[in-house]
Short mmCIF file of C-alpha atoms and ligand atoms in Angstrom, two decimals:
data_model
loop_
_atom_site.label_atom_id
_atom_site.label_comp_id
_atom_site.label_asym_id
_atom_site.label_seq_id
_atom_site.Cartn_x
_atom_site.Cartn_y
_atom_site.Cartn_z
CA MET Y 1070 -1.95 -27.50 21.14
CA PRO Y 1071 1.37 -27.82 21.00
CA THR Y 1072 3.17 -24.76 22.39
CA LEU Y 1073 5.90 -22.33 21.17
CA GLU Y 1074 8.58 -23.99 23.32
CA ARG Y 1075 7.66 -27.55 21.85
CA LEU Y 1076 7.85 -27.39 18.64
CA PRO Y 1077 10.29 -29.43 16.49
CA ALA Y 1078 13.70 -27.09 15.58
CA GLY Y 1079 14.12 -27.61 12.06
CA PRO Y 1080 16.88 -25.12 10.12
CA LEU Y 1081 16.89 -21.78 10.59
CA THR Y 1082 15.37 -19.00 7.33
CA LEU Y 1083 16.98 -15.62 9.02
CA PRO Y 1084 14.41 -12.72 8.26
CA GLN Y 1085 15.15 -10.26 5.73
CA LEU Y 1086 15.42 -7.17 5.23
CA LEU Y 1087 12.78 -6.35 2.40
CA GLY Y 1088 15.77 -3.74 0.53
CA GLU Y 1089 18.09 -5.73 0.34
CA VAL Y 1090 16.17 -9.10 -0.93
CA ASP Y 1091 17.83 -9.85 -4.03
CA HIS Y 1092 15.17 -8.67 -6.64
CA THR Y 1093 17.20 -9.01 -10.13
CA ALA Y 1094 17.23 -13.13 -10.49
CA ALA Y 1095 13.31 -12.04 -10.25
CA ALA Y 1096 13.72 -10.24 -13.69
CA ALA Y 1097 11.42 -12.27 -16.06
CA ARG Y 1098 13.50 -12.74 -19.26
CA PRO Y 1099 11.64 -12.23 -22.78
CA THR Y 1100 11.06 -15.18 -24.93
CA GLY Y 1101 11.33 -13.45 -28.02
CA LEU Y 1102 7.42 -14.25 -28.98
CA PRO Y 1103 6.25 -10.52 -27.85
CA GLU Y 1104 2.56 -11.96 -27.96
CA LEU Y 1105 3.30 -14.23 -25.62
CA ASP Y 1106 5.57 -11.77 -23.86
CA ARG Y 1107 2.90 -8.74 -23.67
CA VAL Y 1108 0.66 -11.56 -21.27
CA LEU Y 1109 3.30 -12.95 -19.06
CA GLY Y 1110 4.09 -8.84 -18.80
CA GLY Y 1111 7.88 -9.56 -19.94
CA GLY Y 1112 8.55 -12.82 -20.16
CA LEU Y 1113 8.94 -15.83 -18.46
CA VAL Y 1114 10.63 -15.48 -14.57
CA PRO Y 1115 13.87 -17.83 -13.83
CA GLY Y 1116 12.74 -19.28 -10.46
CA SER Y 1117 9.24 -19.92 -11.46
CA VAL Y 1118 6.14 -22.63 -13.19
CA THR Y 1119 3.81 -21.72 -15.36
CA LEU Y 1120 0.63 -23.78 -16.93
CA VAL Y 1121 -0.54 -23.20 -20.22
CA GLY Y 1122 -3.88 -24.93 -20.36
CA GLY Y 1123 -5.99 -25.40 -23.82
CA GLU Y 1124 -8.15 -28.09 -25.44
CA PRO Y 1125 -6.03 -30.77 -27.05
CA GLY Y 1126 -4.92 -29.53 -31.29
CA ILE Y 1127 -5.24 -25.85 -30.26
CA GLY Y 1128 -1.76 -25.54 -30.35
CA LYS Y 1129 0.04 -25.28 -26.92
CA SER Y 1130 2.59 -27.60 -28.40
CA THR Y 1131 3.51 -25.35 -30.93
CA LEU Y 1132 3.16 -22.26 -29.84
CA LEU Y 1133 5.70 -23.79 -26.73
CA LEU Y 1134 8.51 -25.88 -29.36
CA GLN Y 1135 8.15 -22.00 -30.94
CA THR Y 1136 9.15 -20.56 -27.97
CA LEU Y 1137 12.12 -23.01 -27.12
CA CYS Y 1138 13.48 -22.68 -30.14
CA ASP Y 1139 13.73 -18.60 -30.03
CA LEU Y 1140 15.06 -18.24 -27.03
CA SER Y 1141 17.80 -21.50 -28.14
CA SER Y 1142 18.64 -18.95 -30.73
CA ARG Y 1143 19.60 -16.57 -28.48
CA GLY Y 1144 21.96 -18.29 -26.94
CA GLU Y 1145 19.26 -20.03 -23.76
CA ARG Y 1146 20.33 -23.77 -22.79
CA CYS Y 1147 16.62 -25.00 -23.56
CA LEU Y 1148 14.65 -28.49 -22.43
CA LEU Y 1149 11.35 -29.95 -24.51
CA VAL Y 1150 10.52 -32.93 -21.99
CA SER Y 1151 8.00 -34.22 -24.74
CA ALA Y 1152 5.87 -37.18 -22.83
CA GLU Y 1153 3.28 -37.30 -25.70
CA GLU Y 1154 5.19 -36.91 -29.33
CA SER Y 1155 8.66 -38.28 -30.06
CA ALA Y 1156 11.85 -36.87 -30.94
CA GLN Y 1157 11.58 -37.70 -34.26
CA GLN Y 1158 8.54 -36.08 -34.87
CA VAL Y 1159 9.42 -32.87 -32.21
CA ARG Y 1160 11.85 -32.83 -34.64
CA LEU Y 1161 10.35 -32.41 -38.21
CA ARG Y 1162 7.93 -30.40 -36.23
CA ALA Y 1163 10.98 -27.50 -35.15
CA GLU Y 1164 12.41 -27.75 -38.36
CA ARG Y 1165 9.19 -26.88 -40.56
CA LEU Y 1166 8.50 -24.63 -38.15
CA THR Y 1167 11.75 -22.41 -38.22
CA GLY Y 1168 13.33 -23.78 -40.88
CA THR Y 1169 16.71 -24.42 -39.00
CA LEU Y 1170 16.86 -26.33 -36.18
CA ALA Y 1171 17.87 -24.91 -33.01
CA PRO Y 1172 21.18 -24.81 -31.14
CA HIS Y 1173 20.75 -24.90 -27.54
CA LEU Y 1174 17.54 -27.16 -27.49
CA TRP Y 1175 17.76 -30.52 -25.88
CA ILE Y 1176 14.53 -33.24 -25.81
CA LEU Y 1177 13.56 -35.48 -23.66
CA ALA Y 1178 11.16 -38.33 -25.17
CA GLU Y 1179 10.33 -39.40 -21.33
CA THR Y 1180 7.65 -39.80 -18.88
CA ALA Y 1181 9.21 -40.75 -15.80
CA LEU Y 1182 10.11 -37.65 -13.32
CA PRO Y 1183 13.09 -38.85 -11.76
CA SER Y 1184 14.45 -38.70 -15.35
CA VAL Y 1185 13.17 -35.09 -15.94
CA ALA Y 1186 14.53 -34.67 -13.03
CA SER Y 1187 17.83 -35.24 -13.50
CA ALA Y 1188 18.07 -34.02 -16.93
CA ILE Y 1189 17.18 -30.50 -15.78
CA ASP Y 1190 19.52 -31.04 -12.95
CA GLN Y 1191 22.54 -32.20 -15.36
CA LEU Y 1192 22.02 -29.82 -18.78
CA GLN Y 1193 20.66 -26.52 -16.22
CA PRO Y 1194 18.98 -25.30 -18.77
CA SER Y 1195 17.29 -21.57 -18.49
CA THR Y 1196 13.36 -23.11 -19.56
CA VAL Y 1197 12.10 -26.38 -19.04
CA VAL Y 1198 8.95 -27.01 -21.09
CA VAL Y 1199 6.66 -30.39 -19.96
CA ASP Y 1200 4.26 -31.92 -22.42
CA SER Y 1201 2.48 -32.55 -20.71
CA ILE Y 1202 1.84 -32.80 -16.89
CA GLN Y 1203 -0.65 -35.49 -17.80
CA THR Y 1204 1.36 -38.06 -19.43
CA VAL Y 1205 4.44 -37.35 -16.86
CA TYR Y 1206 4.95 -39.94 -14.13
CA HIS Y 1207 6.11 -40.28 -10.71
CA PRO Y 1208 6.85 -43.94 -9.87
CA GLU Y 1209 6.68 -43.66 -5.67
CA VAL Y 1210 2.98 -42.38 -6.60
CA GLY Y 1211 0.22 -45.14 -7.24
CA GLY Y 1212 -2.65 -44.37 -9.71
CA THR Y 1213 -1.88 -43.96 -14.01
CA PRO Y 1214 -0.43 -41.10 -15.48
CA GLY Y 1215 -2.86 -38.38 -15.82
CA SER Y 1216 -5.36 -39.40 -12.31
CA VAL Y 1217 -5.22 -36.40 -10.01
CA ALA Y 1218 -2.56 -38.16 -7.28
CA GLN Y 1219 -0.15 -37.87 -9.88
CA VAL Y 1220 -0.55 -34.57 -11.66
CA ARG Y 1221 -0.85 -33.02 -8.35
CA GLU Y 1222 2.88 -34.99 -7.35
CA CYS Y 1223 4.63 -34.58 -10.02
CA ALA Y 1224 3.34 -30.76 -10.64
CA ALA Y 1225 5.07 -29.99 -7.06
CA ALA Y 1226 8.08 -31.97 -7.64
CA LEU Y 1227 8.58 -29.87 -10.48
CA VAL Y 1228 7.64 -26.65 -8.25
CA GLY Y 1229 10.36 -28.02 -5.86
CA ILE Y 1230 12.79 -28.58 -8.86
CA ALA Y 1231 12.24 -24.23 -10.52
CA LYS Y 1232 11.86 -22.72 -7.16
CA ARG Y 1233 15.70 -25.05 -6.27
CA SER Y 1234 17.08 -23.65 -9.21
CA THR Y 1235 16.85 -20.56 -12.29
CA THR Y 1236 15.09 -22.70 -14.62
CA ALA Y 1237 11.26 -21.19 -15.85
CA ILE Y 1238 9.55 -24.35 -16.26
CA VAL Y 1239 5.94 -24.23 -18.62
CA LEU Y 1240 4.21 -27.06 -17.76
CA VAL Y 1241 0.44 -28.06 -20.56
CA GLY Y 1242 -1.93 -29.56 -19.70
CA HIS Y 1243 -5.33 -30.08 -21.59
CA VAL Y 1244 -8.33 -29.33 -20.47
CA THR Y 1245 -11.06 -30.53 -21.59
CA LYS Y 1246 -14.36 -29.65 -23.79
CA GLU Y 1247 -16.32 -29.09 -20.75
CA GLY Y 1248 -13.70 -27.02 -18.60
CA SER Y 1249 -12.40 -30.14 -16.16
CA LEU Y 1250 -8.94 -29.28 -16.58
CA ALA Y 1251 -8.37 -32.99 -15.60
CA GLY Y 1252 -5.32 -32.00 -13.88
CA PRO Y 1253 -4.54 -28.00 -14.51
CA ARG Y 1254 -7.61 -27.52 -12.32
CA LEU Y 1255 -6.11 -28.91 -8.91
CA LEU Y 1256 -2.36 -27.61 -10.03
CA GLU Y 1257 -3.23 -23.55 -10.28
CA HIS Y 1258 -2.20 -22.45 -6.91
CA VAL Y 1259 0.38 -24.26 -7.17
CA VAL Y 1260 1.70 -23.09 -9.84
CA ASP Y 1261 2.58 -18.67 -10.31
CA THR Y 1262 1.30 -17.98 -13.63
CA VAL Y 1263 -1.69 -19.61 -15.20
CA LEU Y 1264 -2.18 -19.21 -18.96
CA SER Y 1265 -4.45 -20.16 -20.52
CA PHE Y 1266 -4.99 -21.33 -24.49
CA GLU Y 1267 -8.10 -20.83 -26.88
CA GLY Y 1268 -9.86 -20.47 -29.87
CA ASP Y 1269 -12.63 -21.46 -31.89
CA ARG Y 1270 -10.62 -24.59 -33.60
CA HIS Y 1271 -12.32 -23.71 -36.96
CA HIS Y 1272 -10.86 -20.34 -36.62
CA ALA Y 1273 -7.39 -20.28 -37.34
CA LEU Y 1274 -7.04 -17.52 -33.96
CA ARG Y 1275 -5.98 -18.12 -31.18
CA LEU Y 1276 -6.01 -16.43 -27.69
CA LEU Y 1277 -3.86 -16.52 -24.93
CA ARG Y 1278 -4.49 -15.20 -21.75
CA ALA Y 1279 -3.69 -14.90 -18.06
CA VAL Y 1280 -6.56 -16.17 -15.43
CA LYS Y 1281 -3.82 -16.04 -12.70
CA HIS Y 1282 -0.21 -14.53 -12.52
CA ARG Y 1283 2.34 -13.67 -9.38
CA PHE Y 1284 4.10 -11.55 -11.25
CA GLY Y 1285 1.76 -9.25 -13.25
CA SER Y 1286 -1.55 -8.01 -14.14
CA THR Y 1287 -4.14 -10.86 -15.44
CA ASP Y 1288 -5.67 -8.69 -18.25
CA GLU Y 1289 -3.44 -9.16 -21.12
CA LEU Y 1290 -4.73 -10.86 -24.22
CA GLY Y 1291 -2.04 -12.62 -26.91
CA VAL Y 1292 -3.26 -12.27 -30.14
CA PHE Y 1293 -1.90 -15.53 -32.92
CA GLU Y 1294 -2.83 -16.75 -35.56
CA MET Y 1295 -2.56 -20.74 -36.93
CA SER Y 1296 -0.54 -20.57 -40.15
CA GLU Y 1297 0.70 -23.17 -42.04
CA ASP Y 1298 4.57 -22.62 -40.65
CA GLY Y 1299 2.66 -22.10 -36.60
CA LEU Y 1300 2.11 -19.47 -34.85
CA ARG Y 1301 2.69 -16.00 -35.39
CA GLY Y 1302 1.51 -12.97 -33.01
CA VAL Y 1303 -0.58 -10.45 -34.57
CA PRO Y 1304 0.11 -7.31 -32.59
CA ASP Y 1305 -2.62 -4.82 -34.55
CA ALA Y 1306 -5.60 -7.12 -33.30
CA GLY Y 1307 -7.86 -4.24 -33.59
CA ALA Y 1308 -10.14 -4.83 -36.80
CA LEU Y 1309 -9.19 -8.99 -37.26
CA PHE Y 1310 -12.73 -10.22 -36.97
CA LEU Y 1311 -14.20 -7.24 -39.28
CA ASN Y 1312 -12.58 -9.07 -42.29
CA ASP Y 1313 -15.32 -10.76 -43.93
CA ARG Y 1314 -18.01 -8.13 -43.03
CA ARG Y 1315 -20.87 -6.88 -45.00
CA PRO Y 1316 -21.82 -3.62 -44.12
CA GLY Y 1317 -24.95 -2.25 -44.99
CA SER Y 1318 -26.70 -5.58 -43.84
CA PRO Y 1319 -29.74 -6.01 -41.56
CA GLY Y 1320 -28.89 -7.97 -38.00
CA SER Y 1321 -25.24 -6.90 -37.88
CA VAL Y 1322 -23.43 -4.14 -35.06
CA VAL Y 1323 -20.51 -3.89 -34.24
CA VAL Y 1324 -19.38 -3.43 -30.50
CA PRO Y 1325 -14.98 -1.52 -29.86
CA ALA Y 1326 -14.97 -4.39 -27.38
CA MET Y 1327 -12.38 -4.67 -24.57
CA GLU Y 1328 -10.05 -8.02 -24.06
CA GLY Y 1329 -8.29 -7.19 -21.30
CA GLN Y 1330 -6.48 -4.25 -22.04
CA ARG Y 1331 -6.69 -4.50 -25.00
CA PRO Y 1332 -9.77 -2.63 -27.92
CA LEU Y 1333 -11.72 -5.15 -30.35
CA MET Y 1334 -14.28 -4.43 -32.91
CA VAL Y 1335 -15.68 -7.16 -32.99
CA GLU Y 1336 -19.42 -7.58 -34.93
CA ILE Y 1337 -22.62 -8.83 -33.29
CA GLN Y 1338 -24.87 -10.16 -35.55
CA GLY Y 1339 -28.32 -11.68 -34.33
CA LEU Y 1340 -31.25 -12.71 -36.40
CA VAL Y 1341 -35.01 -13.52 -35.76
CA ALA Y 1342 -37.10 -15.67 -37.85
CA ASP Y 1343 -40.75 -16.87 -37.49
CA THR Y 1344 -40.74 -20.58 -36.33
CA GLU Y 1345 -43.04 -23.76 -36.36
CA LEU Y 1346 -42.67 -24.33 -32.70
CA ALA Y 1347 -44.52 -22.98 -29.77
CA PHE Y 1348 -41.54 -21.68 -28.29
CA GLY Y 1349 -38.66 -19.88 -30.12
CA ARG Y 1350 -35.49 -21.43 -30.16
CA ARG Y 1351 -32.41 -19.83 -28.25
CA SER Y 1352 -29.16 -19.76 -29.62
CA ALA Y 1353 -25.84 -17.72 -28.37
CA GLN Y 1354 -22.63 -18.16 -30.35
CA GLY Y 1355 -19.49 -16.33 -28.46
CA LEU Y 1356 -22.00 -14.49 -26.58
CA ASP Y 1357 -23.39 -14.97 -23.26
CA SER Y 1358 -26.94 -17.40 -22.72
CA ALA Y 1359 -27.47 -15.01 -20.02
CA ARG Y 1360 -26.92 -11.46 -21.42
CA LEU Y 1361 -29.55 -13.10 -24.10
CA ALA Y 1362 -31.72 -13.82 -22.36
CA VAL Y 1363 -31.84 -10.70 -20.37
CA VAL Y 1364 -31.66 -8.42 -23.84
CA LEU Y 1365 -35.36 -10.33 -25.11
CA ALA Y 1366 -36.93 -9.61 -21.90
CA VAL Y 1367 -35.63 -5.87 -22.27
CA ILE Y 1368 -36.74 -6.13 -26.45
CA GLU Y 1369 -40.16 -7.53 -25.90
CA ARG Y 1370 -41.23 -6.13 -22.08
CA ARG Y 1371 -39.95 -2.28 -22.56
CA MET Y 1372 -40.17 -2.71 -26.71
CA ASP Y 1373 -43.92 -4.29 -26.63
CA ILE Y 1374 -42.60 -7.23 -29.42
CA LYS Y 1375 -42.93 -10.08 -29.13
CA LEU Y 1376 -40.81 -13.05 -29.69
CA THR Y 1377 -41.87 -15.74 -27.61
CA LYS Y 1378 -42.50 -16.90 -31.35
CA LYS Y 1379 -39.15 -16.54 -33.23
CA ASP Y 1380 -36.70 -18.62 -33.36
CA VAL Y 1381 -33.22 -15.80 -32.49
CA TYR Y 1382 -29.60 -16.30 -33.16
CA ALA Y 1383 -27.24 -14.43 -31.93
CA SER Y 1384 -23.44 -14.19 -32.50
CA ALA Y 1385 -19.91 -13.16 -31.66
CA VAL Y 1386 -17.96 -13.12 -35.67
CA GLY Y 1387 -15.12 -14.86 -35.58
CA GLY Y 1388 -14.54 -17.48 -33.41
CA VAL Y 1389 -13.78 -14.28 -30.71
CA ARG Y 1390 -16.33 -14.29 -27.16
CA VAL Y 1391 -17.35 -11.45 -25.74
CA THR Y 1392 -19.08 -11.84 -23.06
CA GLU Y 1393 -18.95 -8.80 -21.05
CA PRO Y 1394 -22.39 -6.65 -20.52
CA ALA Y 1395 -20.51 -3.40 -22.79
CA SER Y 1396 -21.99 -5.56 -25.27
CA ASP Y 1397 -25.20 -5.87 -24.30
CA LEU Y 1398 -26.82 -3.03 -26.64
CA ALA Y 1399 -25.25 -3.66 -29.79
CA LEU Y 1400 -26.32 -6.99 -28.70
CA ALA Y 1401 -30.02 -4.88 -28.52
CA LEU Y 1402 -29.86 -3.41 -32.29
CA ALA Y 1403 -28.67 -6.21 -33.87
CA LEU Y 1404 -31.79 -8.06 -33.16
CA LEU Y 1405 -34.06 -5.33 -34.06
CA SER Y 1406 -32.62 -4.53 -37.18
CA SER Y 1407 -33.34 -7.79 -38.01
CA VAL Y 1408 -36.77 -8.18 -36.52
CA GLY Y 1409 -37.61 -5.29 -38.61
CA ASN Y 1410 -34.79 -5.46 -41.25
CA VAL Y 1411 -33.38 -2.83 -41.92
CA PRO Y 1412 -29.46 -1.92 -41.46
CA LEU Y 1413 -27.50 0.56 -39.43
CA PRO Y 1414 -26.12 3.19 -41.42
CA ASP Y 1415 -22.43 3.01 -42.00
CA GLY Y 1416 -19.49 3.39 -39.75
CA VAL Y 1417 -21.51 3.35 -36.54
CA VAL Y 1418 -20.35 1.27 -33.48
CA ALA Y 1419 -23.07 0.51 -30.39
CA CYS Y 1420 -22.30 0.17 -26.86
CA GLY Y 1421 -23.46 -0.01 -23.08
CA GLU Y 1422 -24.69 -2.30 -20.82
CA VAL Y 1423 -28.50 -2.92 -20.82
CA GLY Y 1424 -30.41 -2.63 -17.54
CA LEU Y 1425 -33.87 -4.30 -17.36
CA GLY Y 1426 -36.04 -1.48 -17.20
CA GLY Y 1427 -34.32 -0.82 -20.88
CA GLU Y 1428 -31.82 1.79 -19.68
CA VAL Y 1429 -28.64 2.23 -21.76
CA ARG Y 1430 -25.08 2.68 -18.51
CA GLN Y 1431 -22.04 2.68 -18.52
CA VAL Y 1432 -19.03 0.76 -18.68
CA ALA Y 1433 -15.60 0.75 -18.08
CA HIS Y 1434 -12.55 2.42 -20.36
CA VAL Y 1435 -15.22 4.49 -22.98
CA SER Y 1436 -12.56 6.30 -24.87
CA ARG Y 1437 -10.17 3.58 -25.36
CA ARG Y 1438 -13.14 1.59 -27.15
CA LEU Y 1439 -13.82 4.84 -28.63
CA ALA Y 1440 -10.39 6.19 -29.84
CA GLU Y 1441 -9.89 2.77 -31.40
CA ALA Y 1442 -13.24 2.26 -33.34
CA ILE Y 1443 -11.74 6.03 -35.09
CA ARG Y 1444 -8.50 4.68 -35.84
CA LEU Y 1445 -10.35 1.67 -37.50
CA GLY Y 1446 -12.82 4.36 -39.56
CA PHE Y 1447 -15.44 4.53 -37.77
CA THR Y 1448 -17.55 7.59 -37.84
CA THR Y 1449 -20.62 7.47 -34.96
CA ALA Y 1450 -20.65 5.73 -31.88
CA VAL Y 1451 -24.39 4.99 -29.87
CA VAL Y 1452 -23.28 5.39 -26.09
CA PRO Y 1453 -25.59 5.28 -23.14
CA ALA Y 1454 -26.20 9.44 -22.20
CA SER Y 1455 -23.92 9.65 -19.27
CA THR Y 1456 -20.92 9.26 -21.66
CA PRO Y 1457 -18.43 12.33 -20.91
CA ASP Y 1458 -17.07 14.20 -24.28
CA GLY Y 1459 -15.22 11.77 -25.45
CA PRO Y 1460 -12.34 11.48 -28.78
CA ASP Y 1461 -12.33 13.67 -31.33
CA GLY Y 1462 -12.95 11.98 -34.75
CA ILE Y 1463 -16.39 10.65 -33.92
CA GLU Y 1464 -20.01 11.56 -33.82
CA LEU Y 1465 -21.63 10.16 -30.47
CA ILE Y 1466 -24.89 9.18 -30.29
CA ARG Y 1467 -26.03 9.59 -26.42
CA VAL Y 1468 -29.30 7.24 -25.45
CA HIS Y 1469 -30.82 6.50 -22.15
CA THR Y 1470 -32.86 3.58 -23.51
CA VAL Y 1471 -33.18 0.65 -26.23
CA HIS Y 1472 -35.70 2.29 -27.26
CA GLU Y 1473 -34.04 5.66 -27.93
CA ALA Y 1474 -30.97 4.13 -29.54
CA ALA Y 1475 -32.84 1.60 -32.04
CA GLY Y 1476 -34.95 5.20 -32.67
CA SER Y 1477 -32.19 6.98 -33.84
CA LEU Y 1478 -30.64 4.89 -35.75
CA GLY Y 1479 -34.00 4.70 -37.85
CA LEU Y 1480 -34.69 1.10 -36.78
CA THR Y 1481 -38.65 0.84 -36.82
CA ALA Y 1482 -40.16 -1.27 -34.08
CA ARG Y 1483 -42.62 -2.88 -36.05
CA SER Y 1484 -42.69 -7.36 -35.59
CA ARG Y 1485 -42.29 -8.78 -37.88
P1 TYD R 818 -0.35 -29.19 -31.18
O1 TYD R 818 0.55 -27.84 -31.06
O2 TYD R 818 -0.02 -29.94 -31.47
O3 TYD R 818 -1.99 -28.59 -29.90
P2 TYD R 818 -1.33 -28.71 -28.78
O4 TYD R 818 -0.67 -28.98 -27.86
O5 TYD R 818 -2.80 -27.86 -28.39
O6 TYD R 818 -3.12 -30.65 -28.80
O7 TYD R 818 -1.52 -28.12 -32.43
C1 TYD R 818 -2.31 -28.99 -33.01
C2 TYD R 818 -2.62 -28.68 -34.75
O8 TYD R 818 -2.33 -27.37 -35.05
C3 TYD R 818 -3.27 -29.24 -35.12
O9 TYD R 818 -4.43 -30.05 -36.03
C4 TYD R 818 -2.28 -28.82 -36.28
C5 TYD R 818 -2.46 -27.46 -36.61
N1 TYD R 818 -0.86 -26.28 -37.12
C6 TYD R 818 -0.83 -25.43 -38.25
O10 TYD R 818 -2.52 -25.63 -39.03
N2 TYD R 818 0.13 -25.35 -38.78
C7 TYD R 818 1.21 -25.56 -37.64
O11 TYD R 818 2.62 -24.92 -38.08
C8 TYD R 818 1.65 -26.33 -37.02
C9 TYD R 818 2.64 -27.16 -36.47
C10 TYD R 818 0.25 -27.12 -36.31
MG1 MG R 819 0.59 -30.95 -27.99
#
């Protein structure tokens, strides 16, 4: 064991009084995209490194090009390191997205890290986007671009550059369908912030959330729509998922879900159908299949409805994922509504966690959920019995069990 006296003397950094640390430099600067700023808690922090992960084609390049165009139109020097697309392609896209060309936006279509480093050194930009971290290349490290060693070393070098300057660096990282961030996952601890850009390719909706955020909360959700002319922020997302809903059809129940701090009304659909198979299929789209299994077991055992010889399909509509237990009750009611072929009355939402005993349990943020339901015109909420008095404007049906909830809505408990 080396003793303290024998440690080699290095350059000395003296301790500083916390109150004397200059914190103004670290204040977040708005990007100009309100939905992105919401997730970042204000904007990009100078000298920070942010990783934006997402599946190929989800819109990462579009999001960040829009960000850079916007920043540069406000006079900030920006650099886009385009290691995947040619400079011509990027120019065309930028023109199409913004109509004009951003005045202070530089592009470097280059994959070699030393060129990237010297471009940053020369330009001293406020913001740099490296698209993507899997395609840049460190000549002193073995392996092909995108390999673990390459991704790690390139990221470490870029983090070093950011920390020594006031440049905010954003790294783009591709994530495969299986969730293996061929690279980015191994970067989570190196960078300050990890954002995940998600969505269903078949829908225009894109959700941005923080997986890790050194400068603020990871609770905020950004909502965008991919359109002909790029990504558009959706500030009022509360009713977004109800657009094509047909009230009055069996198997449909609305849950006031929470995405971070944001209440979203989401339609949960259930379809229970006879099957020729010995055991029916179970399909959960946008829902947690383990929660579906629990809800089905509760319906079978506590309400004595046999579902083994039935196919059961359940989904959260609109390409959103609702995995919080608060959606259990809506899921159970959607399935029961389908089993009995009885629609729910108009204007009803339901939320509550379902326990193994069939009991309906309290969930967080009830008043926030109910306030949003009222704002969007819902008049009745089926909630756990222990729910405190909510805001005016909505009738609360307090229930102890799934059975009681089904009864209160006139969903007959007969199997068909
Ligand atoms: P892109 O940003 O290239 O995705 P990523 O960088 O995550 O791989 O976006 C790709 C998709 O977005 C592409 O399929 C086309 C679509 N798109 C639009 O629908 N509208 C637009 O204005 C743009 C720029 C792209
Ligand atoms: Mg891209």
